[in-house]
mmCIF file of C-alpha atoms in Angstrom:
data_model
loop_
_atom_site.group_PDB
_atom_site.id
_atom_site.type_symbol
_atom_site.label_atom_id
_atom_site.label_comp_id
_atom_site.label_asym_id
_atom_site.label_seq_id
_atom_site.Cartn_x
_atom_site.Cartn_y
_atom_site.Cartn_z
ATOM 1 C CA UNK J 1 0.000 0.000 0.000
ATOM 2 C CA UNK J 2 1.357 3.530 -0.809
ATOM 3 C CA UNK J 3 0.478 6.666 1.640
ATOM 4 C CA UNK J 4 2.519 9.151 -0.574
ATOM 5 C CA UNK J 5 0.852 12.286 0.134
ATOM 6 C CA UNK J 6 -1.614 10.839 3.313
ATOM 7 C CA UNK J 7 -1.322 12.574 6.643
ATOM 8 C CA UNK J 8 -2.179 10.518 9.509
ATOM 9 C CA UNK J 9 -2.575 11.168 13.435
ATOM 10 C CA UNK J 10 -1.868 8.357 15.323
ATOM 11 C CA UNK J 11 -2.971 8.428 19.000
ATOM 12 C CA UNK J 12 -1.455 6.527 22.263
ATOM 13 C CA UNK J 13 0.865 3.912 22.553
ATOM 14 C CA UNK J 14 4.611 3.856 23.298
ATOM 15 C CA UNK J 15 6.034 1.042 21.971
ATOM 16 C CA UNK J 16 5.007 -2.368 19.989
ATOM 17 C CA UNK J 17 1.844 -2.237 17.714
ATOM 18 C CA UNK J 18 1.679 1.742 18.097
ATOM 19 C CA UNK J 19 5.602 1.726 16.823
ATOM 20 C CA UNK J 20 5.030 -1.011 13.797
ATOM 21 C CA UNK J 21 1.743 1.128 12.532
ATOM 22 C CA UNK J 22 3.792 4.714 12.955
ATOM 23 C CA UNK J 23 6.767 2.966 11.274
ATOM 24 C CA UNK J 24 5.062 0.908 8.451
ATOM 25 C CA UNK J 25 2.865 3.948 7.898
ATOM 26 C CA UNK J 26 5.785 6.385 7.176
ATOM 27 C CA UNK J 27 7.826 3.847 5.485
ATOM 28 C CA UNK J 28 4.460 3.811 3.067
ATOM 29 C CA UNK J 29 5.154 7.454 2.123
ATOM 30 C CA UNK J 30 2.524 9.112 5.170
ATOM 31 C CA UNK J 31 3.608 12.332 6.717
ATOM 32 C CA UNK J 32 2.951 10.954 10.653
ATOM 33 C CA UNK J 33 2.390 12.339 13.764
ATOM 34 C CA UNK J 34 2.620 10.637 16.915
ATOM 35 C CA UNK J 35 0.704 11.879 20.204
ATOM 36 C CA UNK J 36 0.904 10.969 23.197
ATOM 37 C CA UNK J 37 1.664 12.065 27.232
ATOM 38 C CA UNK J 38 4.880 11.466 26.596
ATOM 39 C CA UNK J 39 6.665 12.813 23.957
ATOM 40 C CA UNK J 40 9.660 11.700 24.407
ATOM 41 C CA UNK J 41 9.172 8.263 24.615
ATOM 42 C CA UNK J 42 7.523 8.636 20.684
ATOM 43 C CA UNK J 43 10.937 9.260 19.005
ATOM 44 C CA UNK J 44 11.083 7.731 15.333
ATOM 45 C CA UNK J 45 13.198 9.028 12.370
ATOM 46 C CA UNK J 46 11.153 11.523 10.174
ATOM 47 C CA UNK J 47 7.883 11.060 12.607
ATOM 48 C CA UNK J 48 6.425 14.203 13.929
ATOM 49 C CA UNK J 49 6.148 13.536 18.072
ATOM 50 C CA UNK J 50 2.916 15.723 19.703
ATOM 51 C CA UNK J 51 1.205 16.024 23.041
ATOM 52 C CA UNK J 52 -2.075 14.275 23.659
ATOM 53 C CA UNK J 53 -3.873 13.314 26.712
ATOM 54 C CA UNK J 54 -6.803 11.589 25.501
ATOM 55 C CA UNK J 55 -8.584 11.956 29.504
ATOM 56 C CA UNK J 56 -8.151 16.231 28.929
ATOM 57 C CA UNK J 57 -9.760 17.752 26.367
ATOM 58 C CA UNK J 58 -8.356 20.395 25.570
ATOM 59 C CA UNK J 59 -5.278 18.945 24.349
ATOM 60 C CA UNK J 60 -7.152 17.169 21.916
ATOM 61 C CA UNK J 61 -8.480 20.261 20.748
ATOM 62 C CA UNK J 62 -5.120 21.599 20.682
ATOM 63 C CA UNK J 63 -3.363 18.413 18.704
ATOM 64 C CA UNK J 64 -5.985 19.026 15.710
ATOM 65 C CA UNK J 65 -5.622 22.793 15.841
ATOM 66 C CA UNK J 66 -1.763 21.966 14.887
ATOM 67 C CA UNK J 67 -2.562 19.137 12.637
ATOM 68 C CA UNK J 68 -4.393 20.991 10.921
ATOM 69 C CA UNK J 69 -6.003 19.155 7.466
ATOM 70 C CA UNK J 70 -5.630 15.617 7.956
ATOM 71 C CA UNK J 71 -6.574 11.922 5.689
ATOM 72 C CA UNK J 72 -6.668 9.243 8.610
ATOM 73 C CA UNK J 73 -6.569 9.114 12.492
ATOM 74 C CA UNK J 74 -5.622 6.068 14.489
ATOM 75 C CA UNK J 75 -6.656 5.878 18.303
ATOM 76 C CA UNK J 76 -5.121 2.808 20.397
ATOM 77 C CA UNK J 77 -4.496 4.273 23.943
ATOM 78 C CA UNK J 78 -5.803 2.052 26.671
ATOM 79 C CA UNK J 79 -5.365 2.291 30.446
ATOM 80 C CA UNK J 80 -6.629 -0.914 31.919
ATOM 81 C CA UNK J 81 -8.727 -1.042 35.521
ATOM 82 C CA UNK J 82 -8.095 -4.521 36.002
ATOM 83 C CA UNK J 83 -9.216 -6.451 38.873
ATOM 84 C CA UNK J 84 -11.980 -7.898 40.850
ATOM 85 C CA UNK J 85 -15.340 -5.734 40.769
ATOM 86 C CA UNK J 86 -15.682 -5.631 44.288
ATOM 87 C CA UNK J 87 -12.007 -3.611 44.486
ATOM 88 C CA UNK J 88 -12.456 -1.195 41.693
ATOM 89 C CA UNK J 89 -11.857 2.616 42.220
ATOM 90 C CA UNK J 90 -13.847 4.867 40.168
ATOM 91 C CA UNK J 91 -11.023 7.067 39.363
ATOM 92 C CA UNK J 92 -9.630 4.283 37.822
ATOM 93 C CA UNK J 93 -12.898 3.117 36.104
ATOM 94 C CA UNK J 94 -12.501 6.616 34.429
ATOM 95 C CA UNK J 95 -9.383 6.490 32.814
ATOM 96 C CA UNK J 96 -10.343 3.234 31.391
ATOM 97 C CA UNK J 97 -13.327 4.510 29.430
ATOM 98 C CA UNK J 98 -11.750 7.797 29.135
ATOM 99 C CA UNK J 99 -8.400 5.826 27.372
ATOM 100 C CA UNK J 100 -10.801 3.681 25.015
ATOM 101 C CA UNK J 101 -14.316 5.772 24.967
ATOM 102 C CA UNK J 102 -14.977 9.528 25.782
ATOM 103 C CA UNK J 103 -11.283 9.667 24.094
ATOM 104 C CA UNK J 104 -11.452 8.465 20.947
ATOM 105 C CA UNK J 105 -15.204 10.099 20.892
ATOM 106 C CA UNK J 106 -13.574 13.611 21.779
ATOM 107 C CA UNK J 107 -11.256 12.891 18.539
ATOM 108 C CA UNK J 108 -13.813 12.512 16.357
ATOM 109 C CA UNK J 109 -15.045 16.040 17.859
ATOM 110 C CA UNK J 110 -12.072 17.578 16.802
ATOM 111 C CA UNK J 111 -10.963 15.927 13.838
ATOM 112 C CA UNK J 112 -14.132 15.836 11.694
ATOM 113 C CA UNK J 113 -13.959 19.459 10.202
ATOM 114 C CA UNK J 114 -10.009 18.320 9.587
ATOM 115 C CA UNK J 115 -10.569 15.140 7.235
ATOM 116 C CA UNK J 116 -10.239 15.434 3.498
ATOM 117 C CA UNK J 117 -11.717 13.603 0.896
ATOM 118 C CA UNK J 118 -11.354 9.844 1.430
ATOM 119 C CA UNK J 119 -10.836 10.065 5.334
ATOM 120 C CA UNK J 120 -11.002 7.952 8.045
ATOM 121 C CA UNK J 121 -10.616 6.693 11.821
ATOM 122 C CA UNK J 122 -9.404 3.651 13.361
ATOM 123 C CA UNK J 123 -10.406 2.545 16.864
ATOM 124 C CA UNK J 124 -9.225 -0.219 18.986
ATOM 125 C CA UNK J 125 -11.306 -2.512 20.418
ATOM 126 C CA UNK J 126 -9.583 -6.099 22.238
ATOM 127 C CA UNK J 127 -10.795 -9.419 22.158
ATOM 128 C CA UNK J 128 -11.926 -9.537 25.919
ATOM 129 C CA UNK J 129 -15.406 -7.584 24.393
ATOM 130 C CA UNK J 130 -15.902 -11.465 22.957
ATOM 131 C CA UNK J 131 -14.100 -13.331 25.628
ATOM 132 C CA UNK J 132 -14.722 -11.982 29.438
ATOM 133 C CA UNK J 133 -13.222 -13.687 31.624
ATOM 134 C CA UNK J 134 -13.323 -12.676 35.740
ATOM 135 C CA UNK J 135 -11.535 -9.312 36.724
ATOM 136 C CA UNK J 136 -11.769 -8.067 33.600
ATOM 137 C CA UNK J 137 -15.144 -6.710 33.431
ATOM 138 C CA UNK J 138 -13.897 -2.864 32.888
ATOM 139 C CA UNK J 139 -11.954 -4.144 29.408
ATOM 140 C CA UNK J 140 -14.178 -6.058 28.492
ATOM 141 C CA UNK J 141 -16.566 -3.349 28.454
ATOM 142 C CA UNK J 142 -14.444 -0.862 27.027
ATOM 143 C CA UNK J 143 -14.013 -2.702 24.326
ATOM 144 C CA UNK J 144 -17.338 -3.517 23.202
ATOM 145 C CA UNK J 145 -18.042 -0.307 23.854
ATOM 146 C CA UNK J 146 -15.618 0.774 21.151
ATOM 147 C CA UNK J 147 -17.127 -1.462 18.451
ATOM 148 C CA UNK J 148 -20.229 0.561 18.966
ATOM 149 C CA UNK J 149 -18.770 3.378 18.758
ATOM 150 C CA UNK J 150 -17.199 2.796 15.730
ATOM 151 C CA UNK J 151 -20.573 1.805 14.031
ATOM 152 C CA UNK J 152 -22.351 4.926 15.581
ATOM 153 C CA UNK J 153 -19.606 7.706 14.252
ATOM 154 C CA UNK J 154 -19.842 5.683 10.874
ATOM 155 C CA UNK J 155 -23.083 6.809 10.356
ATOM 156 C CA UNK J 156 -22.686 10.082 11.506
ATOM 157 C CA UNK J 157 -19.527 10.724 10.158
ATOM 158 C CA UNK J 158 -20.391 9.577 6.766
ATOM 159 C CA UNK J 159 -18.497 9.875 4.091
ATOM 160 C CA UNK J 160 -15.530 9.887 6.776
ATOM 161 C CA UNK J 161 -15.238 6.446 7.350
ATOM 162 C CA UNK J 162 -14.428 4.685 10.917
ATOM 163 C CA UNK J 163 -13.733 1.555 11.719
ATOM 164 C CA UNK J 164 -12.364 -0.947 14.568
ATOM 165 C CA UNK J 165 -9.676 -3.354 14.746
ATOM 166 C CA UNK J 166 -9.832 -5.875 17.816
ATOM 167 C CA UNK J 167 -6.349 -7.351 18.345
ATOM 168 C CA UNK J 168 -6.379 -11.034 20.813
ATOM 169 C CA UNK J 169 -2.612 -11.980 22.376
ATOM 170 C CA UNK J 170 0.008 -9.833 20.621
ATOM 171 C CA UNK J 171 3.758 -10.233 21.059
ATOM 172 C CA UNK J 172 3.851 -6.159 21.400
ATOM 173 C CA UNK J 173 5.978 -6.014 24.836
ATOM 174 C CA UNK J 174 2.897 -5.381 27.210
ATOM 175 C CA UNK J 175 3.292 -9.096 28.467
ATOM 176 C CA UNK J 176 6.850 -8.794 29.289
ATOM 177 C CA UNK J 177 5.647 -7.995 32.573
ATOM 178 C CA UNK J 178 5.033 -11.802 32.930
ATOM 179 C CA UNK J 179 8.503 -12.533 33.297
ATOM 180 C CA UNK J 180 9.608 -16.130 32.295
ATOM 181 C CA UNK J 181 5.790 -16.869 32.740
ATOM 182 C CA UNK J 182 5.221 -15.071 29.299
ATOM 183 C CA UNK J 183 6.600 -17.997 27.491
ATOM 184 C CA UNK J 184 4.350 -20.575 28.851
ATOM 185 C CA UNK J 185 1.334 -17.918 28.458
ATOM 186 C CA UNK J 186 2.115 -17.530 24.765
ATOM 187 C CA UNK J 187 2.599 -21.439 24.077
ATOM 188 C CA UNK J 188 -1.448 -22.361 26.033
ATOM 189 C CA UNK J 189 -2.841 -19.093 24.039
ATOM 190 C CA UNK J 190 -1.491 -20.372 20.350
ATOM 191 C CA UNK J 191 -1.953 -23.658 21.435
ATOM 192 C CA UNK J 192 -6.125 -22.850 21.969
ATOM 193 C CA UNK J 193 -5.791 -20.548 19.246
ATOM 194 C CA UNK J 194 -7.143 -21.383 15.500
ATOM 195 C CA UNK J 195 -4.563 -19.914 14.003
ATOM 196 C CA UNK J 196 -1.894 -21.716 16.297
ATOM 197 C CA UNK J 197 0.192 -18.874 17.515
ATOM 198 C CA UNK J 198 -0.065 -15.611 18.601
ATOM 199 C CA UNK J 199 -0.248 -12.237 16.972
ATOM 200 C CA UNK J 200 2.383 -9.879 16.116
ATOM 201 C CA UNK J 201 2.763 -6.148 15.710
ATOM 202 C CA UNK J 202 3.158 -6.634 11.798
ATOM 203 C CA UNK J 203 0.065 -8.136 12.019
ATOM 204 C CA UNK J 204 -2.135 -6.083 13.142
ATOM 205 C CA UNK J 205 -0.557 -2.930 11.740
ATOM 206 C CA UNK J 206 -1.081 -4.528 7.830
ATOM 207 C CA UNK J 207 -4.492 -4.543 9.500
ATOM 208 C CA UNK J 208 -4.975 -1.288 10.447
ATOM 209 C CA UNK J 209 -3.586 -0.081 7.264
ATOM 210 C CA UNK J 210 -5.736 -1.748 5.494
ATOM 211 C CA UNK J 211 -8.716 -0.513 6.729
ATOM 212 C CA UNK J 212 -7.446 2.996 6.833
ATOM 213 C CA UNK J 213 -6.682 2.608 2.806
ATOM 214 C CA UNK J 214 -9.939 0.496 1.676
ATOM 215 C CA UNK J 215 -13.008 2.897 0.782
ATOM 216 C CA UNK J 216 -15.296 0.228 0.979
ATOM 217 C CA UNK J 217 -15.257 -0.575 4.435
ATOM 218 C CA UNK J 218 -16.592 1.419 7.354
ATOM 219 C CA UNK J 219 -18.946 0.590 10.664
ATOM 220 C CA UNK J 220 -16.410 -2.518 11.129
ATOM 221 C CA UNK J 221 -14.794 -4.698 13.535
ATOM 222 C CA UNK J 222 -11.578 -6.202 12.197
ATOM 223 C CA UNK J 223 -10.618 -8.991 14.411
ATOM 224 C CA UNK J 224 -7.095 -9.740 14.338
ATOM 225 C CA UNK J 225 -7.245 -12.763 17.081
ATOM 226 C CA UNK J 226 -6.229 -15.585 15.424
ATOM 227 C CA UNK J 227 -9.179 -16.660 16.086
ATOM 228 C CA UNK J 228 -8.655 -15.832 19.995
ATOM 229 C CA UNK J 229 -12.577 -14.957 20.519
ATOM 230 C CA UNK J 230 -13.587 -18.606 19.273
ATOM 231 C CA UNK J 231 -10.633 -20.673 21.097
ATOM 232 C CA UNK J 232 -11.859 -23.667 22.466
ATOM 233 C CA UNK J 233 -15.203 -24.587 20.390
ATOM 234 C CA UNK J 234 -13.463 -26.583 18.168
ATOM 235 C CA UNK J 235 -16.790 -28.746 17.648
#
């Protein structure tokens, strides 16, 4: 795919599938900026790095004031309230949907009156909208709630297209934190997995791409799971 002349925002994330779709994107031909609350931590040759803090609105405001005219706008922040219900905070609750929902909804706010011709959004849902599982109740809702949201600002958006991609178990350096448990994670998740492994930035960047360049699709959920949201009913 060629993005010679495309301007894209992308939105959250500081390392893994954020990195791959910022990287591919540019090395496609896209003029790229990268926002986040951390600036610093966004640094890629020839990428533009920008301040975003997708829980205050006025930098969102402020990040499409300096964009200015843009073709596509990628949202994957997340800041997961994990944990049993009875033990959740409410400030914490917030940042969740704030990360996934009010967010990405505030960006659409902004960014509207800034598409050109051909535009469009990409939202990230997660596989645990398909697949709760106990003291994970907040992501799991986030997430579904993002798929909706995706079909809702399709229609109201229209002809700006928006659409969501809903990665399962990616390799993207959030597991790390498993330690030498990660291994033995990854090898029961591709093992229960259709697909028989698990995902990969590459992956689901081609996947965002691809729904960012196809003017066909909109109102979507891409699931790039590997299955992951049918594992186990193997029949």
């Amino acid at each position: 795919m060629s993005f010679e002349g495309k301007r894209l925002v992308v939105v959250g994330g500081s390392s893994g599938i954020a990195r791959r779709i910022v990287t591919d994107a540019h090395a496609a031909g896209a003029e790229v900026t990268w926002a986040g609350r951390n600036p610093a931590a966004l640094a890629e040759p020839g990428v533009r790095a920008a301040f975003a803090d997708l829980g205050e609105e006025r930098s969102l405001k402020a990040l499409a004031e300096e964009a200015g005219e843009v073709d596509f706008l990628v949202s994957l922040a997340a800041a997961p309230a994990n944990g049993p219900v009875v033990t959740l905070e409410r400030d914490a609750v917030t940042r969740a949907f704030d990360a996934k929902v009010v967010g990405p909804l505030l960006l659409a706010k902004h960014f509207a009156p800034r598409f050109r011709e051909g535009g469009a959004m990409v939202l990230f849902s997660g596989v645990a909208a398909w697949r709760p599982v106990p003291e994970r109740t907040v992501m799991a809702t986030t997430n579904g709630a993002v798929a909706f949201l995706a079909e809702a600002l399709a229609v109201e958006l229209a002809p700006i297209r928006v659409n969501a991609i809903s990665p399962g178990i990616v390799d993207s350096g959030a597991w790390d934190r498993l330690g030498e448990a990660k291994a033995e994670f990854f090898r029961r998740s591709a093992e229960a997995n259709p697909a028989r492994r698990v995902g990969r930035p590459a992956d689901v960047s081609a996947a965002t791409l691809q729904l960012l360049a196809n003017p066909f699709v909109t109102g979507s959920v891409l699931h790039v799971d590997g299955g992951g949201r049918l594992a186990g009913n193997r029949g």
